[in-house]
Short mmCIF file of C-alpha atoms in Angstrom, two decimals:
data_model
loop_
_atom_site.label_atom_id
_atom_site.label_comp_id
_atom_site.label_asym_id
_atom_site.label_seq_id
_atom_site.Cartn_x
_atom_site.Cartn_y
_atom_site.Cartn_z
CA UNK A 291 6.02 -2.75 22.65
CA UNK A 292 7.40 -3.77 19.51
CA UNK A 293 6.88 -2.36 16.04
CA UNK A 294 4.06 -4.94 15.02
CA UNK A 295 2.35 -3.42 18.11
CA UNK A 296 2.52 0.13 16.96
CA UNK A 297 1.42 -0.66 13.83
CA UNK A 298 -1.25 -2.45 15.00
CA UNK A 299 -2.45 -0.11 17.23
CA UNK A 300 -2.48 2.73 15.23
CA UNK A 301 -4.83 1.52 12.56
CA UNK A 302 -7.82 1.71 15.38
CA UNK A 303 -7.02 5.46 14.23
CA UNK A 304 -8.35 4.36 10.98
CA UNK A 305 -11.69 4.91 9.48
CA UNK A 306 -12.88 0.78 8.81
CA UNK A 307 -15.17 -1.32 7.72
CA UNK A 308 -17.82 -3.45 10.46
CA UNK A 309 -18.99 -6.30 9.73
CA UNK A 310 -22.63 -7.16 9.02
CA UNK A 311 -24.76 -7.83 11.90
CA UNK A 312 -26.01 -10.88 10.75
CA UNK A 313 -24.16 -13.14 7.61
CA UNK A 314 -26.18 -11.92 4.25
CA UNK A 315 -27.41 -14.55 2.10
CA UNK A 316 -24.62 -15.86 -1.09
CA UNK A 317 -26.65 -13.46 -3.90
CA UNK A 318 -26.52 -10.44 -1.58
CA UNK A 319 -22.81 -10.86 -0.95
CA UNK A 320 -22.28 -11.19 -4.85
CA UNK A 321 -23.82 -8.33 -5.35
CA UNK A 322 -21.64 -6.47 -3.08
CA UNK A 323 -18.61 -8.03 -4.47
CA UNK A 324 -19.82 -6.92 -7.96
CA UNK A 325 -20.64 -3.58 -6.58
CA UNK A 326 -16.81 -3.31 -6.10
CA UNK A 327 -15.71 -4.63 -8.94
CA UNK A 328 -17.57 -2.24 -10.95
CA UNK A 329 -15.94 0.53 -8.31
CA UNK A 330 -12.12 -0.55 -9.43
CA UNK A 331 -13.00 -0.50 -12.85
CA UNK A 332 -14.46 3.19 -12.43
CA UNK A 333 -11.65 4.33 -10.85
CA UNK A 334 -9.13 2.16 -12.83
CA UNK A 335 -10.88 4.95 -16.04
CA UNK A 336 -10.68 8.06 -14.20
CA UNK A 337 -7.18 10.14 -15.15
CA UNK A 338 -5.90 11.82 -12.49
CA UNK A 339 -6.48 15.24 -12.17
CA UNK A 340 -3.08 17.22 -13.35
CA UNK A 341 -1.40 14.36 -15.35
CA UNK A 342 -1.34 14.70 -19.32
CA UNK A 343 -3.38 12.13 -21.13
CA UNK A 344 0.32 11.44 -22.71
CA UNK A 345 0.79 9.68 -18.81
CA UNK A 346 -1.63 6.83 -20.81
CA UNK A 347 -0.59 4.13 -21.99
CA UNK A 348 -1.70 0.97 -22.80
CA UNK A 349 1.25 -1.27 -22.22
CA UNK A 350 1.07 -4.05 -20.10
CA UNK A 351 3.93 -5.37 -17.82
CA UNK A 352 4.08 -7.82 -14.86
CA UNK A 353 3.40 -4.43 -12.64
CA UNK A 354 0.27 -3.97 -13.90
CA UNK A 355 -1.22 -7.26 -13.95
CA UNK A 356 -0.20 -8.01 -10.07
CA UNK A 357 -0.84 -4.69 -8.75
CA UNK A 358 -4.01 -4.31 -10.97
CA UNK A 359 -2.59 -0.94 -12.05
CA UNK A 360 -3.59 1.94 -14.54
CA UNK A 361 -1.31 4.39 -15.34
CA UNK A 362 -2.15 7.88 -15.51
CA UNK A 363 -5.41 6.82 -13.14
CA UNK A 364 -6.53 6.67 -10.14
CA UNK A 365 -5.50 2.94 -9.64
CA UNK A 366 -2.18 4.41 -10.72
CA UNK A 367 -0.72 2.43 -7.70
CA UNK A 368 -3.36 -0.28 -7.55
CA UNK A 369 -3.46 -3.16 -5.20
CA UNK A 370 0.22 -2.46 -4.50
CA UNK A 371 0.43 -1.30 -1.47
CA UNK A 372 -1.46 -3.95 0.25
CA UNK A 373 0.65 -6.88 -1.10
CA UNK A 374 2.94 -5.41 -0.77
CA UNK A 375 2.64 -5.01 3.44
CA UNK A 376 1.54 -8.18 3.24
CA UNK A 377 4.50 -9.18 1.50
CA UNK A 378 6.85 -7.48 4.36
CA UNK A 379 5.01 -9.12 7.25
CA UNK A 380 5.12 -12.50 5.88
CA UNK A 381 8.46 -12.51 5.02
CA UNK A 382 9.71 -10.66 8.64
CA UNK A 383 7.23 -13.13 10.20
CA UNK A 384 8.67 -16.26 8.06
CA UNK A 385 12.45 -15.34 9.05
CA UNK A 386 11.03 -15.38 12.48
CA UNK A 387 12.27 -11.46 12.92
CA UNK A 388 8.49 -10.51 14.56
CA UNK A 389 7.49 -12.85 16.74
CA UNK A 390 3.52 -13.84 15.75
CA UNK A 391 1.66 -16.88 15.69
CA UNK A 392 -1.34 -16.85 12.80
CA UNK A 393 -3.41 -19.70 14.12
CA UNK A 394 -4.09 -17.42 16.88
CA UNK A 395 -7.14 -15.03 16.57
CA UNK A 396 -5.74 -12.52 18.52
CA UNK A 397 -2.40 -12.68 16.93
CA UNK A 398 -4.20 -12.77 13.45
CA UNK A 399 -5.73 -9.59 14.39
CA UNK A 400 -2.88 -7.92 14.72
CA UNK A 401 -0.90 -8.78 12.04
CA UNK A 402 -4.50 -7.77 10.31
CA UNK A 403 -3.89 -4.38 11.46
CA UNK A 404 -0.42 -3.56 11.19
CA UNK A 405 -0.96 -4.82 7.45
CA UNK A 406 -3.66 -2.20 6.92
CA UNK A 407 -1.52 0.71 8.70
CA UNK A 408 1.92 -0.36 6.62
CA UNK A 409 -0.47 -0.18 3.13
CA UNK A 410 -1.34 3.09 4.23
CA UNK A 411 1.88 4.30 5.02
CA UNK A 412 3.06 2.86 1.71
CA UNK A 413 0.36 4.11 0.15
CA UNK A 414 1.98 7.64 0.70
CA UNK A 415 5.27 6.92 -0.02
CA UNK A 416 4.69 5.22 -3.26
CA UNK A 417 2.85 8.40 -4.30
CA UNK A 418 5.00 10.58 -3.78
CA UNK A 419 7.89 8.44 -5.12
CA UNK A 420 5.73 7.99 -8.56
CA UNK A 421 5.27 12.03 -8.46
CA UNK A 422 8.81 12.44 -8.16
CA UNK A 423 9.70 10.41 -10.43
CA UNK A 424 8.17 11.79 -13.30
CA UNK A 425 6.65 8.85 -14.94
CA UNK A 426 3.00 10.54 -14.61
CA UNK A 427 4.98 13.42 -17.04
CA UNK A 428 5.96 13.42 -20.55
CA UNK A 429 9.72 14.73 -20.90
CA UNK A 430 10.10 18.93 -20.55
CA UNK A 431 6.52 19.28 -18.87
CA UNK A 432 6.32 21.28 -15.66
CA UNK A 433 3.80 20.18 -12.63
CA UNK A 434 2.99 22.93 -10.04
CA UNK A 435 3.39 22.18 -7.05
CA UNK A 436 -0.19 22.38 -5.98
CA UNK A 437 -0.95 19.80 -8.79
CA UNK A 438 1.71 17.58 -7.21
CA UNK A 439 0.22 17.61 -4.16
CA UNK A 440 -3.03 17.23 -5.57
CA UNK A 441 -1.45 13.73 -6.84
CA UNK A 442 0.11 12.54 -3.96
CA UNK A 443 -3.52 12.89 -2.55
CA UNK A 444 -5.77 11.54 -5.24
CA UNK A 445 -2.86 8.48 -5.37
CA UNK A 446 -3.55 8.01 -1.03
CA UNK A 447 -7.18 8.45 -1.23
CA UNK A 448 -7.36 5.97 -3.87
CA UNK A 449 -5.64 3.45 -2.34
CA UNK A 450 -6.87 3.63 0.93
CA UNK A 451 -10.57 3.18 -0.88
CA UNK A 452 -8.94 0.07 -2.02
CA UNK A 453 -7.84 -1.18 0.99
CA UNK A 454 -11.55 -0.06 2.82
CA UNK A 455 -13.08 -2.18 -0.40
CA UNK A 456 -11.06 -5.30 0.45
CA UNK A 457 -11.61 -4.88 4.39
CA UNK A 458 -15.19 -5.18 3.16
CA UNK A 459 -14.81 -8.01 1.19
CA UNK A 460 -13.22 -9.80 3.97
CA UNK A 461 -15.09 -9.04 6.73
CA UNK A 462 -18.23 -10.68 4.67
CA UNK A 463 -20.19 -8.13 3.02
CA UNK A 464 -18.72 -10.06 -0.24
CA UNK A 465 -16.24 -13.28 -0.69
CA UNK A 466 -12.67 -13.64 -1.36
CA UNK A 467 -10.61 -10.09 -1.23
CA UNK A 468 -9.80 -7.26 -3.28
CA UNK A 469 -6.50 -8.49 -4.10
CA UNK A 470 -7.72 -11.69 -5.78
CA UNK A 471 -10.98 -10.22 -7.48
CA UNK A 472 -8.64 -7.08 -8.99
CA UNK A 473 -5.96 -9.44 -10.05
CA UNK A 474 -8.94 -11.52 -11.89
CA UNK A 475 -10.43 -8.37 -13.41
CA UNK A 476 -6.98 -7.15 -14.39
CA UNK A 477 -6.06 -10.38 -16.17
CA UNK A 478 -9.15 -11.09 -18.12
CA UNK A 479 -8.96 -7.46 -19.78
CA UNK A 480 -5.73 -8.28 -21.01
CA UNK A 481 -6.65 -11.18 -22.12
CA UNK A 482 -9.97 -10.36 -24.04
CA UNK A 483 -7.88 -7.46 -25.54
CA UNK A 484 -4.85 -9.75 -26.63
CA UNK A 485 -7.35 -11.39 -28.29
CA UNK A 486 -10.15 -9.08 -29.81
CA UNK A 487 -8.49 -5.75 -28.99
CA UNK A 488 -8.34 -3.40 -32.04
CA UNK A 489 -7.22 0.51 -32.83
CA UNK A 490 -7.47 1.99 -36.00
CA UNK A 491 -4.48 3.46 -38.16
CA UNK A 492 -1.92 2.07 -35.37
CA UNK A 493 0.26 -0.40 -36.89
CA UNK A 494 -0.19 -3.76 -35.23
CA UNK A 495 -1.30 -2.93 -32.18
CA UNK A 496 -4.71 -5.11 -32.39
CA UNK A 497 -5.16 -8.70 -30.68
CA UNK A 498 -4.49 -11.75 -32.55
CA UNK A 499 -8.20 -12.51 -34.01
CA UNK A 500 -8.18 -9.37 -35.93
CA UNK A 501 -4.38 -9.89 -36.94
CA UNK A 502 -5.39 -12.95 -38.37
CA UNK A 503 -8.88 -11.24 -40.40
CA UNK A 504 -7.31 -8.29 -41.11
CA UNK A 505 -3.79 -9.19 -42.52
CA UNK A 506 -4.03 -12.67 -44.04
CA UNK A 507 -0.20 -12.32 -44.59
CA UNK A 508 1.10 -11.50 -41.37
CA UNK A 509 3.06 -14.29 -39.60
CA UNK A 510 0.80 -14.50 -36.43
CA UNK A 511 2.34 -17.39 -34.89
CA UNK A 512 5.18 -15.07 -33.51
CA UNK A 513 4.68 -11.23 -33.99
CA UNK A 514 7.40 -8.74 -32.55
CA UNK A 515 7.70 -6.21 -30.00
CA UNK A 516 5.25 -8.43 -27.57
CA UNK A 517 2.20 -7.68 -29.82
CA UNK A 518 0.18 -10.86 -29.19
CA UNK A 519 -0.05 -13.87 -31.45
CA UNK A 520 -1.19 -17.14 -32.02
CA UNK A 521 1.33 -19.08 -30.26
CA UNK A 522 0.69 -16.78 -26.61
CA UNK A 523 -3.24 -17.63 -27.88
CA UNK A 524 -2.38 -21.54 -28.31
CA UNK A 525 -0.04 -21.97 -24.84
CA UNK A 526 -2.46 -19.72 -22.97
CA UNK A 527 -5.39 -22.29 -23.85
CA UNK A 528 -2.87 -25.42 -23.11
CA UNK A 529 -1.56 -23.76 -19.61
CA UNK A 530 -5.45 -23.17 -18.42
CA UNK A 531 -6.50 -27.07 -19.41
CA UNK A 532 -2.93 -28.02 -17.45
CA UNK A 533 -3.63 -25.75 -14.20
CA UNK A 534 -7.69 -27.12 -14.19
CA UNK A 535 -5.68 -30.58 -14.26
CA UNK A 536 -3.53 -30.46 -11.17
CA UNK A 537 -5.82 -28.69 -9.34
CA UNK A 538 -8.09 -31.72 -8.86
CA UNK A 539 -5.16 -34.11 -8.00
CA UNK A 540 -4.12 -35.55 -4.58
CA UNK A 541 -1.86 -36.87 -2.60
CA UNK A 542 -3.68 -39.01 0.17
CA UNK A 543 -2.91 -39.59 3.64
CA UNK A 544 -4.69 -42.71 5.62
CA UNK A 545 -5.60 -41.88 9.01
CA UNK A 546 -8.16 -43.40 11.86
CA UNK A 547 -10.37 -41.47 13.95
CA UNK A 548 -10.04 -42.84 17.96
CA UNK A 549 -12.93 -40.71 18.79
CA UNK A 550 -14.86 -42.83 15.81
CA UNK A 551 -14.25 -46.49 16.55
CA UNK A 552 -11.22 -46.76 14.57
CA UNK A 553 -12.74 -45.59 10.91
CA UNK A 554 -10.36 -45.59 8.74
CA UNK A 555 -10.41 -42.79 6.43
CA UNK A 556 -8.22 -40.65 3.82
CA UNK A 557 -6.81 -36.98 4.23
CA UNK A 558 -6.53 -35.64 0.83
CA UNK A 559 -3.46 -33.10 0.11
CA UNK A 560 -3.67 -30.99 -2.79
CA UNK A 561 -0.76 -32.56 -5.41
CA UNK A 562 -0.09 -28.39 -5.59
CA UNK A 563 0.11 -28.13 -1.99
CA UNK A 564 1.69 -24.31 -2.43
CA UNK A 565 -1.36 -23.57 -4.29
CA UNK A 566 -0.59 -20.47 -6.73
CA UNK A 567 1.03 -18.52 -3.67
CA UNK A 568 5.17 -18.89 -4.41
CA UNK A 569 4.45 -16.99 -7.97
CA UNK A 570 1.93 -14.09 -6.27
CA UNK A 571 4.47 -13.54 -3.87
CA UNK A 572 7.99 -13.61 -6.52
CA UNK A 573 5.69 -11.62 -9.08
CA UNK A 574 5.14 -8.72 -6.31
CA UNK A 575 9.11 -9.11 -5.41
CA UNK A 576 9.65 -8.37 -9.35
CA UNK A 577 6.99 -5.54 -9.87
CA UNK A 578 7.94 -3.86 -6.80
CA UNK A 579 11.30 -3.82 -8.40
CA UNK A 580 9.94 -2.28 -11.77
CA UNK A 581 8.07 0.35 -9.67
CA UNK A 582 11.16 1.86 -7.87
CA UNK A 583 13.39 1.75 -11.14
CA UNK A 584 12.47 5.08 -12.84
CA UNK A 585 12.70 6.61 -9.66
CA UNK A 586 15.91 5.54 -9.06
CA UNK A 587 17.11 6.09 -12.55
CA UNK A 588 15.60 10.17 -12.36
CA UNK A 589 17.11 10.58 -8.55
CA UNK A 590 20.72 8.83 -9.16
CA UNK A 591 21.24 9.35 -13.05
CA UNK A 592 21.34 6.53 -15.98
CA UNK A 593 25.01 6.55 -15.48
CA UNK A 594 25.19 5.72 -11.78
CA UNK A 595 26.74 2.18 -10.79
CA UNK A 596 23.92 1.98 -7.99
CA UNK A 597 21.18 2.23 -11.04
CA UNK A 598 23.26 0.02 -13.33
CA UNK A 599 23.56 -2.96 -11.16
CA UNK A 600 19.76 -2.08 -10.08
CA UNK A 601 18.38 -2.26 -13.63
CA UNK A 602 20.42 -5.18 -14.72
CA UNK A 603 18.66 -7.05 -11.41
CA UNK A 604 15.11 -6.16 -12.71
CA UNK A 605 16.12 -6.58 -16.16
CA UNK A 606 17.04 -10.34 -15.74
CA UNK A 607 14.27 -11.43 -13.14
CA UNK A 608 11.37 -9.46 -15.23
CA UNK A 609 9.70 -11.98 -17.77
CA UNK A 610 10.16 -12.38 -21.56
CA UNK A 611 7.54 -10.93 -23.61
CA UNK A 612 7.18 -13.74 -25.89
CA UNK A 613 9.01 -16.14 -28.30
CA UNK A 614 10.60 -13.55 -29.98
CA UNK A 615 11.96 -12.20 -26.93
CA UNK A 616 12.89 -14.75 -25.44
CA UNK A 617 15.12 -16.23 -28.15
CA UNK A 618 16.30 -12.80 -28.53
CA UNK A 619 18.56 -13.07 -25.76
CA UNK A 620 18.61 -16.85 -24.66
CA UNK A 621 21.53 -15.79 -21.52
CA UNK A 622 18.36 -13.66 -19.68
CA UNK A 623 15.91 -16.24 -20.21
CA UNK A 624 18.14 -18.84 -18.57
CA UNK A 625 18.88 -16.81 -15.71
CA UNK A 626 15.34 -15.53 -15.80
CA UNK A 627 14.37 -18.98 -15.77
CA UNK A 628 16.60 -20.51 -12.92
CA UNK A 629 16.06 -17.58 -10.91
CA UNK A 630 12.49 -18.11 -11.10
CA UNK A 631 12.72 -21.44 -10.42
CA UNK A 632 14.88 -20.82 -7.14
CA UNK A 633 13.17 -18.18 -5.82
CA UNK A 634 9.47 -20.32 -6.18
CA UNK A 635 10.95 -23.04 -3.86
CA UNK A 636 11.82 -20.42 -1.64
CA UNK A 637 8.76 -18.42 -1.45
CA UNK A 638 6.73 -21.71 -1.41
CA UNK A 639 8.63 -22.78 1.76
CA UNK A 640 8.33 -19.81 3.66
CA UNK A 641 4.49 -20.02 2.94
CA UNK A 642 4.10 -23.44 4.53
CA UNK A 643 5.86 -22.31 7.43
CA UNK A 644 4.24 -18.87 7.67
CA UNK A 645 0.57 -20.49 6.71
CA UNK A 646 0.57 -23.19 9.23
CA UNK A 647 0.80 -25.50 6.73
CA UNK A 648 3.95 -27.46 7.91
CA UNK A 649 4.08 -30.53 9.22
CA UNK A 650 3.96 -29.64 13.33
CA UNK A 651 0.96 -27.66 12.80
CA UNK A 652 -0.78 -29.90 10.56
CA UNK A 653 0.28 -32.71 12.92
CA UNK A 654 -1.49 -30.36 15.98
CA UNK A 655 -4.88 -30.15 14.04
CA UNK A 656 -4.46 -33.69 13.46
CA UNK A 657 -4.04 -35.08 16.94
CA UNK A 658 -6.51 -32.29 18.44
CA UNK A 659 -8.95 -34.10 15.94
CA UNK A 660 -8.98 -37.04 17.29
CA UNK A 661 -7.01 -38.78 14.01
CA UNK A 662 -3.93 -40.93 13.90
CA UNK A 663 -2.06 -42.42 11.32
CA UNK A 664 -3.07 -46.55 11.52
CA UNK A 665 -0.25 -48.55 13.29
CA UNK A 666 1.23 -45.79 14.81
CA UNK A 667 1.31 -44.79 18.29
CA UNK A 668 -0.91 -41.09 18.64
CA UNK A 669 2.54 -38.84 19.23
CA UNK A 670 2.60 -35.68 17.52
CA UNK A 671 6.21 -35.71 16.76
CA UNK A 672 5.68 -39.26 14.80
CA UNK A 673 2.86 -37.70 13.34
CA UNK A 674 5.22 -35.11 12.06
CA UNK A 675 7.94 -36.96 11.11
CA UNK A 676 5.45 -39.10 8.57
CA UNK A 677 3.79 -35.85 7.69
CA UNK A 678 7.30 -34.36 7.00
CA UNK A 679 7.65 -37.33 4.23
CA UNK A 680 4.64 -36.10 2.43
CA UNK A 681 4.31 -32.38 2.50
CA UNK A 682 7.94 -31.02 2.29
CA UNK A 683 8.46 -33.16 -1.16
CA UNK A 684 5.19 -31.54 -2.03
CA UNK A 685 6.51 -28.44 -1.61
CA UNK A 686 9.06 -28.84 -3.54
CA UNK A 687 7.25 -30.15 -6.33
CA UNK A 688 4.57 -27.99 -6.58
CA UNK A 689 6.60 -24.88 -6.09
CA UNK A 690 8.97 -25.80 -8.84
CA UNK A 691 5.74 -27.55 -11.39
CA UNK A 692 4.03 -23.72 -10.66
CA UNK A 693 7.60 -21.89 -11.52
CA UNK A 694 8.16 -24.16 -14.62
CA UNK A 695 4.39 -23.00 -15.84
CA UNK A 696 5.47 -19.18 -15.55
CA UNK A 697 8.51 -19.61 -16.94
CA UNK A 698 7.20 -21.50 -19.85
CA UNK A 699 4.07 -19.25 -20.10
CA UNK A 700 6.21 -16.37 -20.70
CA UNK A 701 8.33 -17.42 -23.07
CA UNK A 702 5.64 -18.60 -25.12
CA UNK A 703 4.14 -15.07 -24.65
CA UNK A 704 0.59 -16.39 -23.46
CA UNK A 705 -1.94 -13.73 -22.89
CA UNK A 706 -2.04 -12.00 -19.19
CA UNK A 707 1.28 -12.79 -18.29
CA UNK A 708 2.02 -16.34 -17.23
CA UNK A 709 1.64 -15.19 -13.82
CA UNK A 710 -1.03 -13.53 -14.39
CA UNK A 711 -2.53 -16.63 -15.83
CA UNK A 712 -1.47 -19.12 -12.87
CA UNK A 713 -2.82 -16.42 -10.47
CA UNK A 714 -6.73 -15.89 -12.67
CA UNK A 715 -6.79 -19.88 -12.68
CA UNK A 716 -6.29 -20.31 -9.13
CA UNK A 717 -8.82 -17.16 -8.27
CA UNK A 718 -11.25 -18.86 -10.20
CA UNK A 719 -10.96 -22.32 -8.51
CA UNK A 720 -11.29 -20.25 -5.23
CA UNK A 721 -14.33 -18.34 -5.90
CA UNK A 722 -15.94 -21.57 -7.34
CA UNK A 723 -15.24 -23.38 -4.12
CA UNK A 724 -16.08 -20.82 -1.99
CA UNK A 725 -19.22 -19.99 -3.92
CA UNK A 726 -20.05 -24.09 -3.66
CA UNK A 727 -19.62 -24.11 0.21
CA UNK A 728 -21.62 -21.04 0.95
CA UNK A 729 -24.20 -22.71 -1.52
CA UNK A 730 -24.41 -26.12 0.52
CA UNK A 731 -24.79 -24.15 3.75
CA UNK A 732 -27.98 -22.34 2.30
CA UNK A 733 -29.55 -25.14 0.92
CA UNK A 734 -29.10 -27.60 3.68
CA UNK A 735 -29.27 -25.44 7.34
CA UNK A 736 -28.00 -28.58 9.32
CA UNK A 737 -24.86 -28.63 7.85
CA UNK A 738 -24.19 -24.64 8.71
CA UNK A 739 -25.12 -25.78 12.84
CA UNK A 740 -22.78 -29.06 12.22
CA UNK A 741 -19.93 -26.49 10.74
CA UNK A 742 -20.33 -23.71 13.67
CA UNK A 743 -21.72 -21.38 10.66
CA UNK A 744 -24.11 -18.60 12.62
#
C-alpha cells in the first residue's frame, strides 16, 4: 500500500460532507454558495483569540490574495492548505512519482481523499509553524503557552471548516469550490479598496479615487511604497478587456462523426488552452515561499547563509509592487520576469499532462466518440500525432501570453495583484458558464436526459 493509499484511507476517519439526495434547483445552490461566502468573510473578521490587534495589518501581498488570507484572523492560513495539497499531488502525480490515473472515478476518488487528509495535516503544521514564528506577535511580547495552543487550534479548526465548506461546494450543495469563490472574494476587496478605500489622518494610505479628490496635487499616476494609483487603475481596466478577449477565441479542429453519416463538424480549442491554471499554480509556489520565510529567518537567524540564499529566492520570484518598484531595481524585475515566464510553460505543461488534456487522451475521447479527423484513417496514434500539432503549440502560447499578463500587470501595479486579476477573470468566466449550463438544463428537461443529468 503506498502513501496515496494511506492518505486516502485515512480521511474516511474524517468528519465530511454527503451529498444531496436529489440535485437542488440553480437558486437553491446559490444560495448555499452565498451562505459560504458570507461564512469566509465572517471568519476572515474574527481576530484570533490571544493575538494583539498589532498582528493586523492591512497589507496586501501575493500570499494573501492566493491563499485568501487575513492576518491576525481566523483565515490567518486561508485556502492554503488545500492548494497547497493539491499542489503536491499534482506535481508528484505529473512527474509520474504516484502512480494515478484522473479519468478514472475510482482513482479520482482517491486522489480526492488523500488531498483532503494532506490539507489537514498541513493545516497543523502551518499553524504551528506561523505560532512559532512569531509573526501573529509584535516584537518583546510574550504568548503563554496555553494561548499558543489555543492558536494552533483556532488556526486547524478554521481550516478544516474551510476545507468541509469547499467539500460542500463540490459535492453540489453550491457550484464551483471554495478555492475559486475565496480567491474571487479576496480579489475584489482589494480591488474596491485600491480604489475607494480611505483612513483618516494616515498619510496616503487611501485608494486612488480619493487620492485624486482629496489631494489635487499629488502625482497619482505613480505613487510610492505600492499605495495604488492611476496607472495600476488604468492597466487593471486594459488587462480585464484583454483577458474577456482571449477567452472567447479558438483554435478549431475539423472532425467527422462515423457514427453520424460522415457530418463534418468543428472541435473548438480554447486559443488559452492552459486556461488561468500555470499562474494559480506558480503564484501558490511563490506564496508558499513567503509563508515559510519568517519562520525560517526567527529559527536560523538573519545572518544564516541557509536564510540568505532563501530570501534572495523569494525576493526575486515575488512580484513588483508597481511602476515605482519595478524601475527601482530593473535586475529583479528581469529575473522576476523570465522566471515567471519559464516557470508558466512549465506549470502549464504539467497541467495538460496531469488534466488529461494531452493529446493521447484527448485523442481516446475522440475515437471513443465516434469522431475522426476527415481523410485520415480512425488510428488513435494519427489522431495524436495531428492533435500533438495543435495543442502542445497551444500550450506554449497560452502559458507564456498568461505569464506575460502577470508580469506586465505587476509592474504596472494593477489592483489585486496581476495574478490575482488573471485568476478573478477566469473565476468569473467559470461561474458564468457554469451558471449558463445549469440554467439550460432547468429550462429545457430534455436536454438534462440527453446529457445523463439526474
Amino acid at each position: 500500500m503506498g502513501a496515496l493509499d494511506v492518505l486516502a484511507n485515512w480521511s474516511s476517519y474524517l468528519p465530511t460532507i454527503k451529498k444531496p439526495k436529489q440535485k437542488l434547483t440553480l437558486y437553491r445552490r446559490l444560495a448555499w454558495t452565498g451562505i459560504i461566502l458570507v461564512i469566509y468573510l465572517i471568519m476572515a473578521n474574527i481576530p484570533l483569540y490571544g493575538v494583539p490587534t498589532q498582528a493586523l495589518t492591512s497589507t496586501i501581498s501575493l500570499q494573501n490574495i492566493i491563499f485568501a488570507s487575513s492576518a491576525g484572523t481566523l483565515m490567518q492560513l486561508g485556502i492554503g492548505p488545500i492548494v497547497t495539497s493539491g499542489l503536491i499531488l499534482e506535481v508528484l502525480a505529473g512527474a509520474k512519482i504516484i502512480d494515478i490515473d484522473l479519468s478514472n472515478p475510482d482513482d479520482q476518488l482517491k486522489f480526492t481523499g488523500a488531498m483532503k487528509t494532506l490539507a489537514v495535516i498541513l493545516a497543523v503544521v502551518e499553524s504551528v509553524v506561523v505560532m512559532l514564528s512569531g509573526e501573529l506577535f509584535p516584537v518583546g511580547f510574550s504568548a503563554s503557552l496555553l494561548v499558543k495552543v489555543l492558536i494552533v487550534i483556532q488556526l486547524t479548526f478554521a481550516s478544516f471548516l474551510v476545507i468541509l465548506m469547499d467539500e460542500a461546494l463540490q459535492k453540489g450543495w453550491g457550484l464551483g469550490s471554495a478555492i475559486s469563490l475565496f480567491i474571487l472574494a479576496g480579489v475584489a476587496q482589494t480591488v474596491i479598496w485600491d480604489m475607494f478605500g480611505f483612513i483618516p489622518h494616515i498619510a496616503m494610505d487611501f485608494g486612488v479615487i480619493p487620492a485624486i479628490i482629496i489631494d489635487k496635487n499629488l502625482l497619482v499616476f505613480a505613487r510610492p511604497n505600492g499605495f495604488p494609483d492611476l496607472t495600476g487603475l488604468l492597466s487593471t481596466f486594459a488587462i480585464i478587456i484583454l483577458l474577456v478577449y482571449l477567452n472567447g477565441m479558438r483554435v478549431e479542429i475539423p472532425v467527422t462523426s462515423s457514427r453520424l453519416r460522415g457530418i463534418r463538424s468543428r472541435i473548438p480549442l480554447q486559443f488559452i488552452y492552459v486556461t488561468n491554471i500555470p499562474i494559480l499554480l506558480l503564484a501558490i509556489l511563490v506564496a508558499d515561499l513567503q509563508l515559510f520565510e519568517t519562520p525560517i529567518e526567527r529559527f536560523l537567524g538573519a545572518g544564516s547563509i541557509v536564510y540568505k540564499g532563501y530570501a534572495d529566492l523569494v525576493y526575486y520570484l515575488s512580484p513588483p509592487n508597481g511602476i515605482i518598484s519595478a524601475s527601482i531595481n530593473p535586475l529583479k524585475t528581469v529575473i522576476f520576469a523570465i522566471t515567471w515566464l519559464i516557470l508558466s510553460i512549465l506549470f502549464g505543461y504539467l497541467w495538460v499532462e496531469v488534466a488529461g488534456l494531452n493529446p493521447s487522451s484527448q485523442a481516446e475521447q475522440l475515437i471513443s466518440g465516434g469522431m475522426e479527423i476527415p481523410g485520415m484513417r480512425r488510428n488513435p496514434k494519427i489522431l495524436e500525432s495531428v492533435l500533438s500539432r495543435y495543442i502542445y503549440p497551444l500550450t506554449v502560447l497560452s502559458s507564456l501570453i498568461v505569464g506575460a499578463i502577470a508580469i506586465v500587470a505587476a509592474i504596472f501595479g494593477s489592483f489585486g495583484t496581476g495574478a490575482g486579476i488573471l485568476l478573478a477573470v477566469g473565476i468569473i468566466y467559470q461561474y458564468y458558464s457554469m451558471i449558463s449550463y445549469e440554467r439550460a438544463l432547468e429550462a429545457y428537461p430534455l436536454i438534462r436526459r440527453i446529457m445523463g443529468e439526474k
